[in-house]
CSV table of C-alpha atoms in Angstrom, one decimal:
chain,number,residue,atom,x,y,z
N,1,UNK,CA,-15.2,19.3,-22.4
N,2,UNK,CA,-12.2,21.8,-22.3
N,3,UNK,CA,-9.0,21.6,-24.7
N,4,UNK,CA,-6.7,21.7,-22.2
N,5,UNK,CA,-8.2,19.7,-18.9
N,6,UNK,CA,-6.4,18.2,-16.1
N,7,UNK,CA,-6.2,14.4,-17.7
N,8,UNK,CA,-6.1,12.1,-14.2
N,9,UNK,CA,-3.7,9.2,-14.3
N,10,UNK,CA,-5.7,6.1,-13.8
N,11,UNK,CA,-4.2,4.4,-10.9
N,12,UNK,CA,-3.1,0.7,-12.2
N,13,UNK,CA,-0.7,2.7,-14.7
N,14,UNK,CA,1.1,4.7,-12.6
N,15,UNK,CA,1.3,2.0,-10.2
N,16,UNK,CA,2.6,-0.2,-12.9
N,17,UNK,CA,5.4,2.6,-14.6
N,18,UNK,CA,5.9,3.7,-11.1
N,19,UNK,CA,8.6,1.3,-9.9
N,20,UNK,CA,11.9,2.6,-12.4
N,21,UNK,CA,13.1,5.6,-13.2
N,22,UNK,CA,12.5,4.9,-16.9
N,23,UNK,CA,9.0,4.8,-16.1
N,24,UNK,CA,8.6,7.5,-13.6
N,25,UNK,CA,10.0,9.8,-16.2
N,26,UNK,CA,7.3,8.7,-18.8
N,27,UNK,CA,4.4,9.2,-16.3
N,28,UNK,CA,5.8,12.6,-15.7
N,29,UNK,CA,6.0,13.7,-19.2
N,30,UNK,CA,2.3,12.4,-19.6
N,31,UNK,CA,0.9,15.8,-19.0
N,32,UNK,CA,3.2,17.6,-21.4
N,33,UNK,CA,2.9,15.3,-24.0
N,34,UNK,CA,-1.1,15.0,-23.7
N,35,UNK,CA,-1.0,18.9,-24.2
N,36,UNK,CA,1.0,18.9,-27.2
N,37,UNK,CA,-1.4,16.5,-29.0
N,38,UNK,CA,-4.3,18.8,-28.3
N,39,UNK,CA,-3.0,21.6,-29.6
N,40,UNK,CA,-0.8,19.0,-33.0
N,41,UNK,CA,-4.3,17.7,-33.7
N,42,UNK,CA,-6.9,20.5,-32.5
N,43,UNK,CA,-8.5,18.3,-29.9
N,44,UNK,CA,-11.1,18.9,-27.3
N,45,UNK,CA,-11.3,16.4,-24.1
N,46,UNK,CA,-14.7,14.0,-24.2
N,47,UNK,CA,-14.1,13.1,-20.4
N,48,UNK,CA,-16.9,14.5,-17.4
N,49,UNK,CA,-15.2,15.9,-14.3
N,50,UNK,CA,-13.6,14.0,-12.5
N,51,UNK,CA,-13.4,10.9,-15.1
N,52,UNK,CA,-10.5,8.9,-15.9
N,53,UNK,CA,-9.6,8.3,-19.2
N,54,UNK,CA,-9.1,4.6,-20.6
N,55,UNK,CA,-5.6,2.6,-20.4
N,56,UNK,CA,-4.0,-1.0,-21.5
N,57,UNK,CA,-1.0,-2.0,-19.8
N,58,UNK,CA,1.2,-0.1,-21.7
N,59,UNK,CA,-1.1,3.2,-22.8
N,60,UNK,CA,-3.0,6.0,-22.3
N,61,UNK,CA,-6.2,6.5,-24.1
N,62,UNK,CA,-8.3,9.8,-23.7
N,63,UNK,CA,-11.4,10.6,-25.4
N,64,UNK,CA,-11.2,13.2,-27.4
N,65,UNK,CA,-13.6,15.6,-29.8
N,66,UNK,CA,-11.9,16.7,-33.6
N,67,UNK,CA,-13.8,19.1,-34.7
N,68,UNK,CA,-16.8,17.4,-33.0
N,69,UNK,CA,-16.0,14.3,-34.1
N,70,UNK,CA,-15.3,11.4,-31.6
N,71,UNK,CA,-11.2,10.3,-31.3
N,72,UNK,CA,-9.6,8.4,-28.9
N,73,UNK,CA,-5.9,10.1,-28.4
N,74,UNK,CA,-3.4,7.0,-27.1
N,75,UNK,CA,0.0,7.7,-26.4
N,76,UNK,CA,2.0,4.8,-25.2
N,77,UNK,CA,5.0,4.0,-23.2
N,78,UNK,CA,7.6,4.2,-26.0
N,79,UNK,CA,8.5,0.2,-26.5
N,80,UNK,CA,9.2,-1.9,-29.7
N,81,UNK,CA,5.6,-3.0,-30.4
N,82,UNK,CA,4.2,0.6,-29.6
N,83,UNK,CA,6.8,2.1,-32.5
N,84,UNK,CA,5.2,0.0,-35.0
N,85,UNK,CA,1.6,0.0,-34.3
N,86,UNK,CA,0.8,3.0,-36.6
N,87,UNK,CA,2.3,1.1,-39.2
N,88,UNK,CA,0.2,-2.0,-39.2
N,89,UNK,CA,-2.9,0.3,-38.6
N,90,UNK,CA,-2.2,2.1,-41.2
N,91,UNK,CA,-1.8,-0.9,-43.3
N,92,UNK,CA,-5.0,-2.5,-42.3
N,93,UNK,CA,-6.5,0.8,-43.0
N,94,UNK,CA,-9.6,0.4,-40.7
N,95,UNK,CA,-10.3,-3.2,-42.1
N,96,UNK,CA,-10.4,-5.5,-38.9
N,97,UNK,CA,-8.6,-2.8,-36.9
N,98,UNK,CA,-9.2,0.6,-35.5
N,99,UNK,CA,-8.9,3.2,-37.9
N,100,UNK,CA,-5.7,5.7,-37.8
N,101,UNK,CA,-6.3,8.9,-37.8
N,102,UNK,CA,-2.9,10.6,-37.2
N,103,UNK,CA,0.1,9.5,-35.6
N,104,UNK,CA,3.4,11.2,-33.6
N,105,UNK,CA,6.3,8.6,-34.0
N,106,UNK,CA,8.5,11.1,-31.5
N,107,UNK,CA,6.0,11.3,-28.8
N,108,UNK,CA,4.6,7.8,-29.6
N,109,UNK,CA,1.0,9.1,-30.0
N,110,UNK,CA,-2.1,8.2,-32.2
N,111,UNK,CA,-5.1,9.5,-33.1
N,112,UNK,CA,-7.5,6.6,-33.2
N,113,UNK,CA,-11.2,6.4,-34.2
N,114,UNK,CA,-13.2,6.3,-30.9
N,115,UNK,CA,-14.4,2.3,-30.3
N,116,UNK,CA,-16.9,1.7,-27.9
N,117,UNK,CA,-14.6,1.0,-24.5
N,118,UNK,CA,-17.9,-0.7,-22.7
N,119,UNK,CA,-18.1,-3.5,-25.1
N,120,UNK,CA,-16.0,-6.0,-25.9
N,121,UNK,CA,-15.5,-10.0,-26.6
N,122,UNK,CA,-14.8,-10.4,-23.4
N,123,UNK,CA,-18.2,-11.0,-22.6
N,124,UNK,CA,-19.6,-12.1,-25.6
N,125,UNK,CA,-21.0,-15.5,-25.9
N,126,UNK,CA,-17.9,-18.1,-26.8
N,127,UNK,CA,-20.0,-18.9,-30.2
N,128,UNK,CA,-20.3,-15.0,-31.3
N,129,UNK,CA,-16.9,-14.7,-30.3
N,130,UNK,CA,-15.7,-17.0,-32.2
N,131,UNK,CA,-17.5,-16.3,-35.8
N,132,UNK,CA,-16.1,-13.0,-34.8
N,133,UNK,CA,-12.1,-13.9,-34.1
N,134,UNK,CA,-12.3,-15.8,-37.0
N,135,UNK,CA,-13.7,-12.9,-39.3
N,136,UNK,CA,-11.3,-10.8,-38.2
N,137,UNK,CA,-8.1,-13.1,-38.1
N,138,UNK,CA,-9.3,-13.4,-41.7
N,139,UNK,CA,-9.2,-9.4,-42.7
N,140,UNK,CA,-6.0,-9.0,-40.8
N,141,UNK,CA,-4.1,-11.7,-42.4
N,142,UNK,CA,-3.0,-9.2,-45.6
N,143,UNK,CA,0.5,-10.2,-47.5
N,144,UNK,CA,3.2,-8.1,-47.6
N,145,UNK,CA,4.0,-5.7,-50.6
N,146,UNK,CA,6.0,-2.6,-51.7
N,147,UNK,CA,4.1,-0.1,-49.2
N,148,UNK,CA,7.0,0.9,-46.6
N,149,UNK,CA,5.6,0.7,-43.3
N,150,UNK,CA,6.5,-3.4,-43.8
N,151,UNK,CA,9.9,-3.1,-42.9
N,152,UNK,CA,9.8,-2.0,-39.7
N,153,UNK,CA,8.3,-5.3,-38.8
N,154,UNK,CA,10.2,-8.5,-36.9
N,155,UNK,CA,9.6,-11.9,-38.5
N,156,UNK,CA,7.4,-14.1,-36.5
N,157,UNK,CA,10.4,-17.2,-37.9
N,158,UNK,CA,13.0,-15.5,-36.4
N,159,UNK,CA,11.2,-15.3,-33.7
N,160,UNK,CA,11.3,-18.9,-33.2
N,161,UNK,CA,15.0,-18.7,-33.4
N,162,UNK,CA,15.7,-16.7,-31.4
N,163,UNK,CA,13.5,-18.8,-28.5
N,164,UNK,CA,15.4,-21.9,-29.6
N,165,UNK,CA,18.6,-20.2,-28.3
N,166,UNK,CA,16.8,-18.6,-25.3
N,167,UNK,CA,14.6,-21.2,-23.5
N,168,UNK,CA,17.3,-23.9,-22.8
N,169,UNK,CA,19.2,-21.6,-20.8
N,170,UNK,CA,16.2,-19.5,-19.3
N,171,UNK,CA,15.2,-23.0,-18.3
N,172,UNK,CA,18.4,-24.1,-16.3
N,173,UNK,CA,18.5,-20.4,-15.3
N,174,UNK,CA,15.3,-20.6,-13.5
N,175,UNK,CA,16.3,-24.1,-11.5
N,176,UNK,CA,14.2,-26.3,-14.5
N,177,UNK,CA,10.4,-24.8,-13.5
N,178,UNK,CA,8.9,-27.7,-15.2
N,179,UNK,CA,9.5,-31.3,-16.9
N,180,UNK,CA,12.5,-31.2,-20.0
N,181,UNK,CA,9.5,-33.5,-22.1
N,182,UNK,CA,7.7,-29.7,-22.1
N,183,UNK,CA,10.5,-27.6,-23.0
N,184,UNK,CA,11.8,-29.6,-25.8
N,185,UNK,CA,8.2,-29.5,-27.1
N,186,UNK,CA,8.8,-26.4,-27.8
N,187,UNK,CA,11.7,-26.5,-29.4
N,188,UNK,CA,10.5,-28.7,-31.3
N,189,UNK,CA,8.0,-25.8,-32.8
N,190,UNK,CA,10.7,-23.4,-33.2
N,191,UNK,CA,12.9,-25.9,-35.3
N,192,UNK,CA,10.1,-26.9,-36.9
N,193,UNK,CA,8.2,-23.8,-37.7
N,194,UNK,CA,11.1,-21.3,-37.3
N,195,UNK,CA,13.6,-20.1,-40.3
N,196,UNK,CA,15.1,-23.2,-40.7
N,197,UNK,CA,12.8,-25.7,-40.6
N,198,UNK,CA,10.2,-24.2,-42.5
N,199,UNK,CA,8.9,-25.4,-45.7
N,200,UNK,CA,5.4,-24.3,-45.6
N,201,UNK,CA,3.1,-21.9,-44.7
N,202,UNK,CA,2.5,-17.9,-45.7
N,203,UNK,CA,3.1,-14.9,-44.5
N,204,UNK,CA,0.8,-12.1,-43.8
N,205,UNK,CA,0.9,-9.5,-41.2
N,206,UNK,CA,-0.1,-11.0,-37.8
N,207,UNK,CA,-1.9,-9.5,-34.8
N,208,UNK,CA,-0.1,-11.3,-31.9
N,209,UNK,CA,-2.2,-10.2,-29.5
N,210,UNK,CA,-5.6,-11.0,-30.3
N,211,UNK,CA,-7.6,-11.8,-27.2
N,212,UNK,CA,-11.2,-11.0,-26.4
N,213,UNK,CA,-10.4,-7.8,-24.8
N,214,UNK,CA,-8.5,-6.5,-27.5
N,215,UNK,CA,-11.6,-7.0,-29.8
N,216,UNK,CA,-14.3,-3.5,-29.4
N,217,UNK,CA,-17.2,-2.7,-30.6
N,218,UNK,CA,-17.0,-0.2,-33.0
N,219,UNK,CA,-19.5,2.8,-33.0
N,220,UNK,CA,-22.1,3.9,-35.5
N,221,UNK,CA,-23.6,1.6,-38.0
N,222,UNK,CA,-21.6,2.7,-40.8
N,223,UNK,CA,-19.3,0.3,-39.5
N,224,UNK,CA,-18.2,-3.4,-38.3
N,225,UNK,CA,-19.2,-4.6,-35.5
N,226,UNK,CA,-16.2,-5.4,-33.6
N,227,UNK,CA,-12.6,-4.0,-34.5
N,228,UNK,CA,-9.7,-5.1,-33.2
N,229,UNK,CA,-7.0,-2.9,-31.3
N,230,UNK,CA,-3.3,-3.1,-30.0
N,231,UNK,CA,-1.6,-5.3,-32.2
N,232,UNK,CA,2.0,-5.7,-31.4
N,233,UNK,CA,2.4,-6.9,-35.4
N,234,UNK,CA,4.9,-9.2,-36.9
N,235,UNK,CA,5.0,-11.1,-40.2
N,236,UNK,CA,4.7,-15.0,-40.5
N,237,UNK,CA,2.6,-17.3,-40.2
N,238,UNK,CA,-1.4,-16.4,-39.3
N,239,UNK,CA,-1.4,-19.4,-36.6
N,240,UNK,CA,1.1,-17.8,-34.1
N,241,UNK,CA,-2.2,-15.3,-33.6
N,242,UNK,CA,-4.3,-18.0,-32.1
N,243,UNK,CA,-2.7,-18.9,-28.7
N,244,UNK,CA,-4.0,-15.4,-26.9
N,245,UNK,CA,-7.6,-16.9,-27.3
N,246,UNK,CA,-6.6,-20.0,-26.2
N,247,UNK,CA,-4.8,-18.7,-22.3
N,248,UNK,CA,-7.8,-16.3,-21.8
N,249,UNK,CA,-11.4,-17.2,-21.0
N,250,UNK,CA,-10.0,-20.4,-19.5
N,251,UNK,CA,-12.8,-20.5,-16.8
N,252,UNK,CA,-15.7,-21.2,-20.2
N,253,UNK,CA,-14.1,-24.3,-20.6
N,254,UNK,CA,-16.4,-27.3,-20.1
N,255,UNK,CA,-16.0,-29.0,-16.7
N,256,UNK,CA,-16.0,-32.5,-18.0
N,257,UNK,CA,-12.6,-32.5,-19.7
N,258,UNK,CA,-11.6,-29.1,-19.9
N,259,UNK,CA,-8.3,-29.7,-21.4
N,260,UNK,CA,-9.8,-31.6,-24.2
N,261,UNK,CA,-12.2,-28.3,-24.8
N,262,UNK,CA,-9.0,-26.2,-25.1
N,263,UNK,CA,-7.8,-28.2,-28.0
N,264,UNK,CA,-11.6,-28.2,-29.3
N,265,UNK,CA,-11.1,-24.1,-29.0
N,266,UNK,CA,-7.8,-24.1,-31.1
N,267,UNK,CA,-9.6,-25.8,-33.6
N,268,UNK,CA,-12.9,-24.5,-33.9
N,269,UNK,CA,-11.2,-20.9,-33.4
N,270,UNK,CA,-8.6,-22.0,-36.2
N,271,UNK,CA,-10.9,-23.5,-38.6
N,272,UNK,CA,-13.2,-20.1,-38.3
N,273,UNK,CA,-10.6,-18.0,-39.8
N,274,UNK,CA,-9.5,-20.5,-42.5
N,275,UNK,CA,-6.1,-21.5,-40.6
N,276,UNK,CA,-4.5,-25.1,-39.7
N,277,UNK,CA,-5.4,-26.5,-36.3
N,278,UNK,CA,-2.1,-28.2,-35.9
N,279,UNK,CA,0.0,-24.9,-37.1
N,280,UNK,CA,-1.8,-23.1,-34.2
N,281,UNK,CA,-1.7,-25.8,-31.5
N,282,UNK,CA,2.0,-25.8,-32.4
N,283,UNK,CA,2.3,-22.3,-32.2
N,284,UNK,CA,0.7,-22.1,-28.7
N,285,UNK,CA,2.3,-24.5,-27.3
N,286,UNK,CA,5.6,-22.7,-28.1
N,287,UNK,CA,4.4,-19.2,-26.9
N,288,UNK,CA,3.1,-20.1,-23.7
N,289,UNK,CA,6.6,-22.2,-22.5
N,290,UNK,CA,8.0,-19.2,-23.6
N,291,UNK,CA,5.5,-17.1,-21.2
N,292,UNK,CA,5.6,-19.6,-18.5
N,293,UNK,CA,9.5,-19.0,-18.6
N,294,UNK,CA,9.0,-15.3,-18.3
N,295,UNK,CA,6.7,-15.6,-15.3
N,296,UNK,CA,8.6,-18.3,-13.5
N,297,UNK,CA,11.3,-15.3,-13.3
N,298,UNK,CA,9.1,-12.6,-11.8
N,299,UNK,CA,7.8,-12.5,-8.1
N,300,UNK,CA,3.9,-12.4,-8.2
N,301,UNK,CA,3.5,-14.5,-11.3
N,302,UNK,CA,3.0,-17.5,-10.1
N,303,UNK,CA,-0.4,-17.9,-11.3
N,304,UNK,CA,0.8,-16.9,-15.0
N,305,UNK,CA,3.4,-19.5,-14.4
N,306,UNK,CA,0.7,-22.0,-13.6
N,307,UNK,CA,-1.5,-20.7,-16.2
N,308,UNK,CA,1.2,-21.1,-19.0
N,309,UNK,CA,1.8,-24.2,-18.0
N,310,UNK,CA,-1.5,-25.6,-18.2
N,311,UNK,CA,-2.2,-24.3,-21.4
N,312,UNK,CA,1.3,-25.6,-22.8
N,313,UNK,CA,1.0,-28.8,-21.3
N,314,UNK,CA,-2.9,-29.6,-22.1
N,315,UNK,CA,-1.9,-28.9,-26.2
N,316,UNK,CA,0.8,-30.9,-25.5
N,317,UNK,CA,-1.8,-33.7,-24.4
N,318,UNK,CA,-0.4,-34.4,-20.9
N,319,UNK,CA,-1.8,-31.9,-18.6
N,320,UNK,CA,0.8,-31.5,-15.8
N,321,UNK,CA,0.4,-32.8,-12.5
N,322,UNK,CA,0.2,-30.5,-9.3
N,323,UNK,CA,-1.5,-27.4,-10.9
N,324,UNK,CA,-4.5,-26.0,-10.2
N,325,UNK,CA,-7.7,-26.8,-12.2
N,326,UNK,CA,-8.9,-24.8,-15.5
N,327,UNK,CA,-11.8,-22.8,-13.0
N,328,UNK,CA,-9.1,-22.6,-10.2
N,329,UNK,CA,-6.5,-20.8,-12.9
N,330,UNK,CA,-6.4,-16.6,-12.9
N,331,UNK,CA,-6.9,-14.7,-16.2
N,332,UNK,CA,-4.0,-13.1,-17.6
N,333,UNK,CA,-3.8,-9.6,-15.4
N,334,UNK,CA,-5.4,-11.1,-12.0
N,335,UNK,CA,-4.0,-10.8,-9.3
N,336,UNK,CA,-3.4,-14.6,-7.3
N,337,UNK,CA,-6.3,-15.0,-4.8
């Protein structure tokens, strides 16, 4: 443990901010900027020789001492979503989220309580991991009031909009990746669901990226058991968080009729956190067309594409031909075997 050690890059992040300048620059300010939050904060480096610290796609996350107490110092590639995590932390206040500790908004950096990085829903049995989701969803979903940090936050509404503008043309623009029936299901959410078609429904601060992996185990018994991490927050509606749950841990989906158990895990993962079944299958439909137009525009994603799609399509209740089966499908981050 040393206050100012040699922090190694761990290899799928600098492969990933390698490939542009803009990114290149940020890996090479890493060292400078994990210096100056030892010294801002007073912090002491928890890693052994030779250790790599901990990353996301987007972040750095060393373990550090304050003071002897266990931290976790992140500092992110500067990005919307990364600007406004501190703000939603520090709304949640270490109820269903890591805690805050301190935060840098210039160098993008946080001082977190430390989690425990081995465990995680990920692995958890579907049935823990659902009572879990749901009791979080269910401390995370706070309404907004006159505390500041709100306003830095996008609506989830306008959101919608925005995609019903987008996806039409992304569609032709990518030489119409699937059927128009899937598309204008979608739409169909965002008009429904979006600014204008709205007439129901309440707003609360929403974790939009709530998967099993962004779910820890927090340390010490003084505390939950799981809390979640990396939020990319908006405000709207509470369902929009469900679809991450629903387009990971695809392979624990019964055999028999696997697309039939996805819409059993939108509702028994909706109903365990007190939220509409139908708002969230809407929602997720909507979000993965909209991820399965992102992939279809990027070389290597072509199991995301396929992915997206079959998660869109299986809400939608006609499971496209020509894809590969749920077990055949890669989990969001795999690389296509």
């Amino acid at each position: 443990m040393t206050l100012h050690a040699m922090i190694p890059i761990p290899g799928d992040l600098h492969a990933r901010y390698n490939r542009d300048s803009a990114g290149r620059d940020w890996l090479a300010s890493l060292p400078g900027l994990i210096r100056e939050a030892l010294d801002r904060w007073q912090l002491a480096v928890d890693l052994a020789p030779g250790e790599e610290p901990w990353n996301g796609h987007g972040a750095l996350v060393v373990p550090v001492l304050q003071h002897g107490r266990q931290a976790a110092l992140k500092i992110a590639y500067p990005h919307e979503e990364a600007l406004v995590e501190r703000h939603a932390l520090a709304l949640w206040g270490g109820r269903g989220a890591v805690r805050l500790l301190a935060a840098d908004a210039a160098s993008c950096s946080m001082l977190l309580e430390r989690l425990d990085a081995s465990r995680w829903l990920q692995d958890a049995p579907m049935d823990e991991a659902r009572q879990v989701w749901g009791e979080i969803m269910r401390e995370l979903s706070i309404a907004p009031d006159d505390r500041p940090e709100w306003r830095g936050f996008d609506h989830i509404a306008a959101t919608a909009e925005r995609w019903s503008d987008e996806m039409p043309s992304e569609w032709e623009r990518q030489d119409r990746p699937f059927p128009r029936w899937l598309l204008e299901a979608a739409l169909e959410v965002c008009q429904t669901r979006g600014a204008v078609g709205r007439r129901s429904g309440r707003d609360v601060l929403v974790h939009t990226d709530l998967h099993f992996m962004n779910i820890l185990a927090a340390l010490g018994a003084d505390r939950r058991n799981y809390l979640a991490i990396d939020p990319q927050p908006q405000i709207g509606e509470a369902e929009f968080a469900v679809a991450p749950v629903l387009w990971n841990r695809i392979k624990d989906l019964s055999d028999r009729d696997p697309a039939a158990a996805l819409r059993e895990r939108c509702r028994d993962f909706s109903l365990a956190a007190g939220l509409d079944p139908e708002v969230a299958r809407q929602w997720s439909i909507a979000r993965e067309v909209n991820n399965a137009l992102w992939s279809a525009g990027k070389r290597g994603h072509e199991g995301d594409l396929a992915r997206s799609l079959w998660v869109a399509s299986s809400l939608a209740g006609r499971t496209l031909e020509g894809l590969p089966t749920a077990k055949d499908l890669p989990e969001p981050g795999d690389a296509v075997s």
